[in-house]
Coordinates of N, CA, C and O in Angstrom, one line a residue:
X22 N -53.8 -58.2 -43.0 CA -52.7 -58.8 -42.4 C -52.6 -60.3 -42.8 O -53.6 -61.0 -42.8
X23 N -51.4 -60.7 -43.2 CA -51.3 -62.1 -43.6 C -51.4 -63.0 -42.4 O -51.0 -62.6 -41.3
X24 N -51.9 -64.2 -42.6 CA -52.0 -65.1 -41.5 C -50.6 -65.7 -41.2 O -49.8 -65.9 -42.1
X25 N -50.3 -66.0 -39.9 CA -49.0 -66.6 -39.6 C -48.9 -68.0 -40.2 O -49.8 -68.7 -40.4
X26 N -47.6 -68.3 -40.4 CA -47.3 -69.7 -40.9 C -47.6 -70.6 -39.8 O -47.1 -70.4 -38.6
X27 N -48.3 -71.7 -40.1 CA -48.6 -72.7 -39.0 C -47.7 -73.9 -39.2 O -47.6 -74.5 -40.3
X28 N -47.0 -74.3 -38.1 CA -46.0 -75.4 -38.1 C -46.4 -76.4 -37.1 O -46.7 -76.1 -36.0
X29 N -46.3 -77.7 -37.5 CA -46.4 -78.8 -36.6 C -45.0 -79.4 -36.4 O -44.4 -79.8 -37.3
X30 N -44.5 -79.3 -35.1 CA -43.3 -79.9 -34.8 C -43.6 -81.3 -34.2 O -44.4 -81.3 -33.2
X31 N -43.1 -82.4 -34.8 CA -43.5 -83.7 -34.3 C -42.3 -84.6 -34.1 O -41.3 -84.4 -34.8
X32 N -42.4 -85.5 -33.2 CA -41.4 -86.5 -32.8 C -41.9 -87.9 -33.2 O -42.6 -88.5 -32.4
X33 N -41.5 -88.4 -34.4 CA -41.9 -89.7 -34.7 C -41.1 -90.8 -34.0 O -39.9 -90.6 -33.8
X34 N -41.7 -91.9 -33.7 CA -40.9 -93.0 -33.1 C -40.8 -92.9 -31.6 O -41.5 -92.3 -30.9
X35 N -39.7 -93.6 -31.2 CA -39.6 -93.9 -29.8 C -38.5 -93.0 -29.1 O -38.1 -93.3 -28.0
X36 N -38.2 -91.9 -29.7 CA -37.2 -91.0 -29.1 C -37.7 -90.6 -27.7 O -38.9 -90.3 -27.5
X37 N -36.9 -90.5 -26.7 CA -37.2 -90.1 -25.4 C -36.6 -88.7 -25.1 O -36.6 -88.3 -23.9
X38 N -36.2 -88.0 -26.1 CA -35.5 -86.8 -25.9 C -36.0 -85.8 -26.9 O -36.1 -86.0 -28.0
X39 N -36.4 -84.6 -26.4 CA -37.0 -83.6 -27.3 C -36.5 -82.2 -27.2 O -37.1 -81.3 -27.5
X40 N -35.3 -82.1 -26.7 CA -34.7 -80.8 -26.5 C -34.6 -80.0 -27.9 O -35.0 -78.9 -28.0
X41 N -34.1 -80.7 -28.9 CA -34.0 -80.1 -30.2 C -35.4 -79.7 -30.7 O -35.5 -78.6 -31.3
X42 N -36.4 -80.5 -30.6 CA -37.7 -80.1 -31.0 C -38.2 -78.9 -30.3 O -38.8 -78.0 -30.9
X43 N -38.0 -78.8 -29.0 CA -38.4 -77.6 -28.3 C -37.6 -76.4 -28.7 O -38.2 -75.3 -28.7
X44 N -36.3 -76.5 -29.0 CA -35.5 -75.4 -29.4 C -36.0 -74.9 -30.7 O -36.2 -73.6 -30.9
X45 N -36.3 -75.8 -31.7 CA -36.8 -75.3 -33.0 C -38.2 -74.7 -32.8 O -38.6 -73.7 -33.5
X46 N -39.0 -75.3 -32.0 CA -40.4 -74.8 -31.8 C -40.3 -73.3 -31.3 O -41.0 -72.4 -31.7
X47 N -39.4 -73.1 -30.3 CA -39.3 -71.7 -29.8 C -38.8 -70.8 -30.8 O -39.3 -69.6 -31.0
X48 N -37.8 -71.2 -31.6 CA -37.2 -70.3 -32.7 C -38.3 -70.0 -33.7 O -38.4 -68.8 -34.1
X49 N -39.1 -70.9 -34.1 CA -40.2 -70.7 -35.0 C -41.2 -69.7 -34.5 O -41.7 -68.8 -35.1
X50 N -41.6 -69.9 -33.2 CA -42.5 -69.0 -32.5 C -41.9 -67.6 -32.5 O -42.6 -66.6 -32.7
X51 N -40.6 -67.5 -32.1 CA -40.0 -66.2 -32.1 C -40.0 -65.5 -33.4 O -39.9 -64.3 -33.5
X52 N -40.0 -66.3 -34.5 CA -40.0 -65.8 -35.8 C -41.5 -65.4 -36.3 O -41.7 -65.0 -37.4
X53 N -42.4 -65.6 -35.4 CA -43.8 -65.2 -35.7 C -44.7 -66.3 -36.2 O -45.8 -66.0 -36.6
X54 N -44.2 -67.5 -36.2 CA -45.0 -68.6 -36.7 C -45.9 -69.2 -35.5 O -45.5 -69.1 -34.4
X55 N -47.0 -69.8 -35.9 CA -47.8 -70.5 -34.9 C -47.3 -72.0 -34.9 O -47.2 -72.6 -36.0
X56 N -47.0 -72.5 -33.7 CA -46.3 -73.8 -33.6 C -47.2 -74.7 -32.7 O -47.5 -74.3 -31.6
X57 N -47.4 -75.9 -33.2 CA -48.0 -76.9 -32.4 C -47.0 -78.0 -32.3 O -46.4 -78.4 -33.2
X58 N -46.8 -78.5 -31.0 CA -45.8 -79.5 -30.8 C -46.6 -80.8 -30.3 O -47.4 -80.7 -29.4
X59 N -46.3 -81.9 -31.0 CA -47.1 -83.1 -30.6 C -46.6 -83.8 -29.4 O -47.4 -84.6 -28.8
X60 N -45.4 -83.6 -28.9 CA -44.9 -84.3 -27.8 C -44.2 -85.6 -28.4 O -44.0 -85.8 -29.6
X61 N -43.7 -86.4 -27.4 CA -42.9 -87.6 -27.8 C -43.8 -88.8 -28.3 O -44.9 -88.8 -28.0
X62 N -43.1 -89.6 -29.0 CA -43.6 -91.0 -29.4 C -44.8 -91.0 -30.2 O -45.8 -91.6 -29.9
X63 N -44.8 -90.3 -31.3 CA -45.9 -90.2 -32.2 C -45.7 -91.2 -33.4 O -44.6 -91.3 -33.9
X64 N -46.8 -91.8 -33.8 CA -46.8 -92.6 -35.0 C -46.9 -91.8 -36.2 O -47.5 -90.6 -36.1
X65 N -46.5 -92.3 -37.4 CA -46.8 -91.5 -38.6 C -48.2 -91.1 -38.8 O -48.6 -90.0 -39.2
X66 N -49.1 -92.1 -38.5 CA -50.6 -91.8 -38.6 C -51.0 -90.7 -37.7 O -51.8 -89.8 -38.1
X67 N -50.5 -90.7 -36.4 CA -50.9 -89.6 -35.5 C -50.4 -88.3 -36.0 O -51.1 -87.3 -35.9
X68 N -49.2 -88.3 -36.5 CA -48.6 -87.0 -36.9 C -49.4 -86.4 -38.1 O -49.7 -85.3 -38.2
X69 N -49.7 -87.3 -39.1 CA -50.4 -86.8 -40.3 C -51.8 -86.4 -39.9 O -52.3 -85.3 -40.4
X70 N -52.5 -87.1 -39.0 CA -53.8 -86.7 -38.6 C -53.8 -85.3 -37.9 O -54.7 -84.5 -38.1
X71 N -52.8 -85.1 -37.0 CA -52.7 -83.8 -36.4 C -52.4 -82.7 -37.4 O -52.9 -81.6 -37.3
X72 N -51.5 -83.0 -38.3 CA -51.2 -82.0 -39.4 C -52.5 -81.6 -40.1 O -52.7 -80.4 -40.4
X73 N -53.3 -82.5 -40.4 CA -54.6 -82.2 -41.1 C -55.5 -81.4 -40.2 O -56.1 -80.4 -40.6
X74 N -55.7 -81.9 -39.0 CA -56.6 -81.2 -38.1 C -56.1 -79.8 -37.8 O -57.0 -78.9 -37.6
X75 N -54.8 -79.6 -37.7 CA -54.3 -78.3 -37.4 C -54.1 -77.4 -38.6 O -53.8 -76.2 -38.5
X76 N -54.4 -78.0 -39.8 CA -54.3 -77.2 -41.1 C -52.9 -76.5 -41.2 O -52.8 -75.3 -41.4
X77 N -51.8 -77.3 -41.0 CA -50.5 -76.7 -41.0 C -49.9 -76.4 -42.4 O -50.3 -77.1 -43.3
X78 N -49.0 -75.5 -42.4 CA -48.3 -75.2 -43.6 C -47.0 -76.0 -43.7 O -46.5 -76.3 -44.8
X79 N -46.5 -76.3 -42.5 CA -45.2 -77.0 -42.4 C -45.3 -78.1 -41.4 O -45.9 -78.0 -40.3
X80 N -44.6 -79.2 -41.7 CA -44.5 -80.3 -40.8 C -43.0 -80.5 -40.6 O -42.2 -80.9 -41.5
X81 N -42.5 -80.2 -39.4 CA -41.1 -80.3 -39.0 C -41.0 -81.6 -38.1 O -41.4 -81.6 -37.0
X82 N -40.3 -82.6 -38.6 CA -40.1 -83.8 -38.0 C -38.7 -83.9 -37.3 O -37.7 -83.7 -38.0
X83 N -38.7 -84.1 -36.0 CA -37.5 -84.1 -35.2 C -37.2 -85.6 -34.8 O -38.1 -86.2 -34.2
X84 N -36.0 -86.1 -35.1 CA -35.8 -87.5 -34.9 C -34.3 -87.7 -34.6 O -33.4 -87.1 -35.2
X85 N -34.0 -88.6 -33.7 CA -32.6 -89.0 -33.4 C -32.5 -90.4 -33.0 O -31.4 -90.9 -32.6
X86 N -33.5 -91.2 -33.2 CA -33.5 -92.6 -32.8 C -32.8 -93.5 -33.8 O -32.5 -94.6 -33.5
X87 N -32.5 -93.0 -35.0 CA -31.9 -93.9 -36.0 C -33.0 -94.5 -36.9 O -32.7 -95.2 -37.9
X88 N -34.3 -94.2 -36.7 CA -35.3 -94.8 -37.4 C -35.8 -93.9 -38.5 O -36.9 -94.1 -39.1
X89 N -35.0 -92.9 -38.9 CA -35.5 -91.9 -39.8 C -35.7 -92.5 -41.2 O -36.7 -92.0 -41.9
X90 N -35.0 -93.5 -41.7 CA -35.2 -94.0 -43.0 C -36.5 -94.8 -43.1 O -37.0 -95.0 -44.2
X91 N -37.0 -95.2 -42.0 CA -38.3 -95.9 -42.0 C -39.5 -94.9 -41.7 O -40.5 -94.9 -42.5
X92 N -39.3 -94.1 -40.7 CA -40.5 -93.3 -40.2 C -40.7 -92.1 -41.1 O -41.9 -91.8 -41.3
X93 N -39.7 -91.4 -41.5 CA -40.0 -90.2 -42.3 C -40.6 -90.4 -43.6 O -41.6 -89.8 -44.0
X94 N -40.1 -91.4 -44.4 CA -40.9 -91.7 -45.7 C -42.3 -92.2 -45.4 O -43.2 -92.0 -46.2
X95 N -42.5 -92.9 -44.3 CA -43.9 -93.3 -43.9 C -44.8 -92.1 -43.7 O -45.9 -92.1 -44.1
X96 N -44.3 -91.1 -43.1 CA -45.1 -89.9 -42.9 C -45.4 -89.2 -44.2 O -46.5 -88.9 -44.5
X97 N -44.4 -89.1 -45.1 CA -44.7 -88.6 -46.4 C -45.7 -89.4 -47.2 O -46.6 -88.9 -47.8
X98 N -45.5 -90.7 -47.1 CA -46.5 -91.6 -47.8 C -47.9 -91.4 -47.2 O -48.9 -91.3 -48.0
X99 N -48.1 -91.2 -45.9 CA -49.4 -91.0 -45.3 C -50.0 -89.6 -45.8 O -51.1 -89.5 -46.0
X100 N -49.1 -88.6 -45.9 CA -49.5 -87.3 -46.3 C -50.1 -87.4 -47.8 O -51.1 -86.8 -48.1
X101 N -49.4 -88.2 -48.6 CA -49.8 -88.4 -50.0 C -51.1 -89.1 -50.0 O -52.0 -88.8 -50.8
X102 N -51.3 -90.2 -49.2 CA -52.5 -90.9 -49.1 C -53.7 -90.1 -48.7 O -54.8 -90.3 -49.2
X103 N -53.4 -89.1 -47.9 CA -54.5 -88.2 -47.4 C -54.7 -87.0 -48.3 O -55.6 -86.2 -48.1
X104 N -53.9 -86.9 -49.4 CA -54.1 -85.9 -50.4 C -53.6 -84.5 -49.9 O -54.1 -83.5 -50.5
X105 N -52.7 -84.4 -48.9 CA -52.3 -83.1 -48.4 C -50.8 -82.9 -48.6 O -50.3 -81.8 -48.3
X106 N -50.1 -83.8 -49.2 CA -48.6 -83.7 -49.3 C -48.3 -82.4 -50.1 O -47.3 -81.7 -49.8
X107 N -49.0 -82.1 -51.2 CA -48.7 -80.9 -52.0 C -49.0 -79.6 -51.3 O -48.6 -78.6 -51.9
X108 N -49.6 -79.6 -50.2 CA -49.9 -78.4 -49.4 C -49.0 -78.2 -48.2 O -49.0 -77.1 -47.6
X109 N -48.2 -79.2 -47.8 CA -47.4 -79.2 -46.6 C -46.0 -79.3 -46.9 O -45.5 -80.3 -47.5
X110 N -45.2 -78.4 -46.4 CA -43.7 -78.4 -46.5 C -43.2 -79.4 -45.4 O -43.5 -79.1 -44.2
X111 N -42.5 -80.4 -45.8 CA -42.0 -81.4 -44.9 C -40.5 -81.3 -44.7 O -39.8 -81.3 -45.6
X112 N -40.2 -81.0 -43.4 CA -38.8 -80.9 -43.1 C -38.4 -81.9 -42.0 O -39.2 -82.4 -41.3
X113 N -37.1 -82.2 -41.9 CA -36.6 -83.1 -40.9 C -35.4 -82.4 -40.2 O -34.7 -81.7 -40.8
X114 N -35.3 -82.8 -38.9 CA -34.1 -82.3 -38.2 C -33.7 -83.4 -37.2 O -34.5 -84.2 -36.8
X115 N -32.5 -83.3 -36.8 CA -32.0 -84.2 -35.7 C -30.7 -84.9 -36.2 O -30.1 -84.5 -37.1
X116 N -30.5 -86.0 -35.5 CA -29.2 -86.7 -35.7 C -29.5 -87.7 -36.9 O -30.0 -88.8 -36.7
X117 N -29.2 -87.2 -38.1 CA -29.4 -87.9 -39.3 C -28.0 -87.9 -40.1 O -27.5 -86.9 -40.4
X118 N -27.5 -89.1 -40.3 CA -26.2 -89.2 -41.0 C -26.3 -88.6 -42.4 O -27.3 -88.7 -43.1
X119 N -25.2 -87.9 -42.8 CA -25.1 -87.3 -44.1 C -25.4 -88.2 -45.2 O -26.1 -87.8 -46.2
X120 N -25.0 -89.5 -45.1 CA -25.3 -90.5 -46.2 C -26.8 -90.8 -46.4 O -27.2 -91.3 -47.4
X121 N -27.6 -90.4 -45.4 CA -29.0 -90.8 -45.5 C -29.9 -89.6 -46.0 O -31.1 -89.7 -46.3
X122 N -29.3 -88.4 -46.0 CA -30.1 -87.2 -46.3 C -30.7 -87.3 -47.7 O -31.9 -87.0 -47.9
X123 N -29.9 -87.6 -48.7 CA -30.4 -87.7 -50.1 C -31.6 -88.6 -50.2 O -32.6 -88.4 -50.9
X124 N -31.5 -89.8 -49.5 CA -32.6 -90.8 -49.6 C -33.9 -90.2 -49.0 O -35.0 -90.4 -49.5
X125 N -33.7 -89.4 -47.9 CA -34.9 -88.7 -47.4 C -35.5 -87.7 -48.3 O -36.7 -87.6 -48.4
X126 N -34.6 -86.9 -48.9 CA -35.1 -85.9 -49.9 C -35.8 -86.6 -51.1 O -36.9 -86.2 -51.5
X127 N -35.2 -87.7 -51.6 CA -35.8 -88.5 -52.6 C -37.2 -89.1 -52.2 O -38.1 -89.2 -53.1
X128 N -37.4 -89.3 -50.9 CA -38.6 -89.9 -50.4 C -39.7 -88.8 -50.2 O -40.9 -89.1 -50.0
X129 N -39.3 -87.5 -50.3 CA -40.3 -86.4 -50.2 C -40.1 -85.4 -49.1 O -40.8 -84.5 -49.0
X130 N -39.0 -85.6 -48.3 CA -38.7 -84.6 -47.3 C -38.0 -83.5 -48.0 O -37.1 -83.7 -48.8
X131 N -38.4 -82.2 -47.8 CA -37.9 -81.1 -48.6 C -36.5 -80.7 -48.2 O -35.7 -80.4 -49.1
X132 N -36.2 -80.8 -46.9 CA -34.8 -80.5 -46.5 C -34.6 -81.1 -45.1 O -35.5 -81.4 -44.4
X133 N -33.3 -81.3 -44.8 CA -32.9 -81.9 -43.6 C -31.9 -81.0 -42.9 O -30.9 -80.6 -43.5
X134 N -32.2 -80.7 -41.6 CA -31.4 -79.8 -40.8 C -30.7 -80.6 -39.7 O -31.4 -81.2 -38.9
X135 N -29.4 -80.7 -39.7 CA -28.7 -81.5 -38.7 C -28.2 -80.6 -37.6 O -28.3 -79.4 -37.6
X136 N -27.7 -81.3 -36.5 CA -27.3 -80.5 -35.3 C -26.2 -79.4 -35.7 O -25.4 -79.7 -36.6
X137 N -26.4 -78.3 -35.1 CA -25.5 -77.2 -35.4 C -26.0 -76.2 -36.5 O -25.4 -75.1 -36.7
X138 N -27.1 -76.5 -37.1 CA -27.7 -75.6 -38.1 C -28.3 -74.5 -37.3 O -29.1 -74.7 -36.4
X139 N -27.9 -73.2 -37.7 CA -28.5 -72.1 -37.0 C -30.1 -72.1 -37.2 O -30.5 -72.4 -38.3
X140 N -30.8 -71.8 -36.2 CA -32.3 -71.8 -36.3 C -32.8 -70.8 -37.4 O -33.8 -71.1 -38.0
X141 N -32.0 -69.7 -37.6 CA -32.4 -68.8 -38.6 C -32.4 -69.4 -40.0 O -33.1 -68.9 -40.9
X142 N -31.5 -70.3 -40.2 CA -31.5 -71.0 -41.5 C -32.8 -71.8 -41.8 O -33.4 -71.7 -42.9
X143 N -33.3 -72.4 -40.7 CA -34.6 -73.1 -40.9 C -35.7 -72.2 -41.1 O -36.6 -72.4 -41.9
X144 N -35.7 -71.1 -40.3 CA -36.8 -70.1 -40.5 C -36.8 -69.5 -41.9 O -37.8 -69.4 -42.5
X145 N -35.6 -69.2 -42.4 CA -35.5 -68.6 -43.8 C -36.0 -69.7 -44.8 O -36.7 -69.3 -45.8
X146 N -35.6 -70.9 -44.6 CA -36.0 -72.0 -45.6 C -37.5 -72.1 -45.6 O -38.1 -72.2 -46.7
X147 N -38.1 -72.1 -44.5 CA -39.6 -72.2 -44.4 C -40.2 -71.0 -45.2 O -41.1 -71.2 -46.0
X148 N -39.8 -69.8 -44.9 CA -40.4 -68.6 -45.5 C -40.2 -68.6 -47.0 O -41.1 -68.2 -47.7
X149 N -39.1 -69.2 -47.5 CA -38.8 -69.2 -48.9 C -39.4 -70.4 -49.7 O -39.5 -70.4 -50.9
X150 N -39.9 -71.4 -49.0 CA -40.3 -72.6 -49.6 C -41.8 -73.1 -49.3 O -42.1 -74.3 -49.6
X151 N -42.6 -72.2 -48.7 CA -44.0 -72.6 -48.4 C -44.7 -73.1 -49.7 O -44.5 -72.6 -50.8
X152 N -45.5 -74.1 -49.5 CA -46.2 -74.7 -50.7 C -47.6 -74.0 -50.9 O -48.1 -74.0 -52.0
X153 N -48.2 -73.4 -49.8 CA -49.5 -72.8 -50.0 C -49.5 -71.4 -49.4 O -48.6 -71.0 -48.8

């Protein structure tokens, strides 16, 4: 039996709202994935250390504070510094303006899912794009 896909759902920054993160965590669990949720107000360092400790396949970053251009590339940078970026699929979701999406992808985020994206689209993307 194949091991389940392990996902860390994380909330970088000072967001005080995590309904979207909980919705995607539930959808990924319903799809058979093992999900760890960090809770609110995590720093990039905390997120990366948790991803390493939990040996995750996917890091799903949920953000709506407007700090995505600063925090998400910082998470990718820390993953690279720790030597695990090539093993972890990095996704982002939340309120992210369309004009900022390409910059995040150029920084190393594999895909960005904005509000209204069916959860099945995220599940399928993960299954089709795992790195390990």
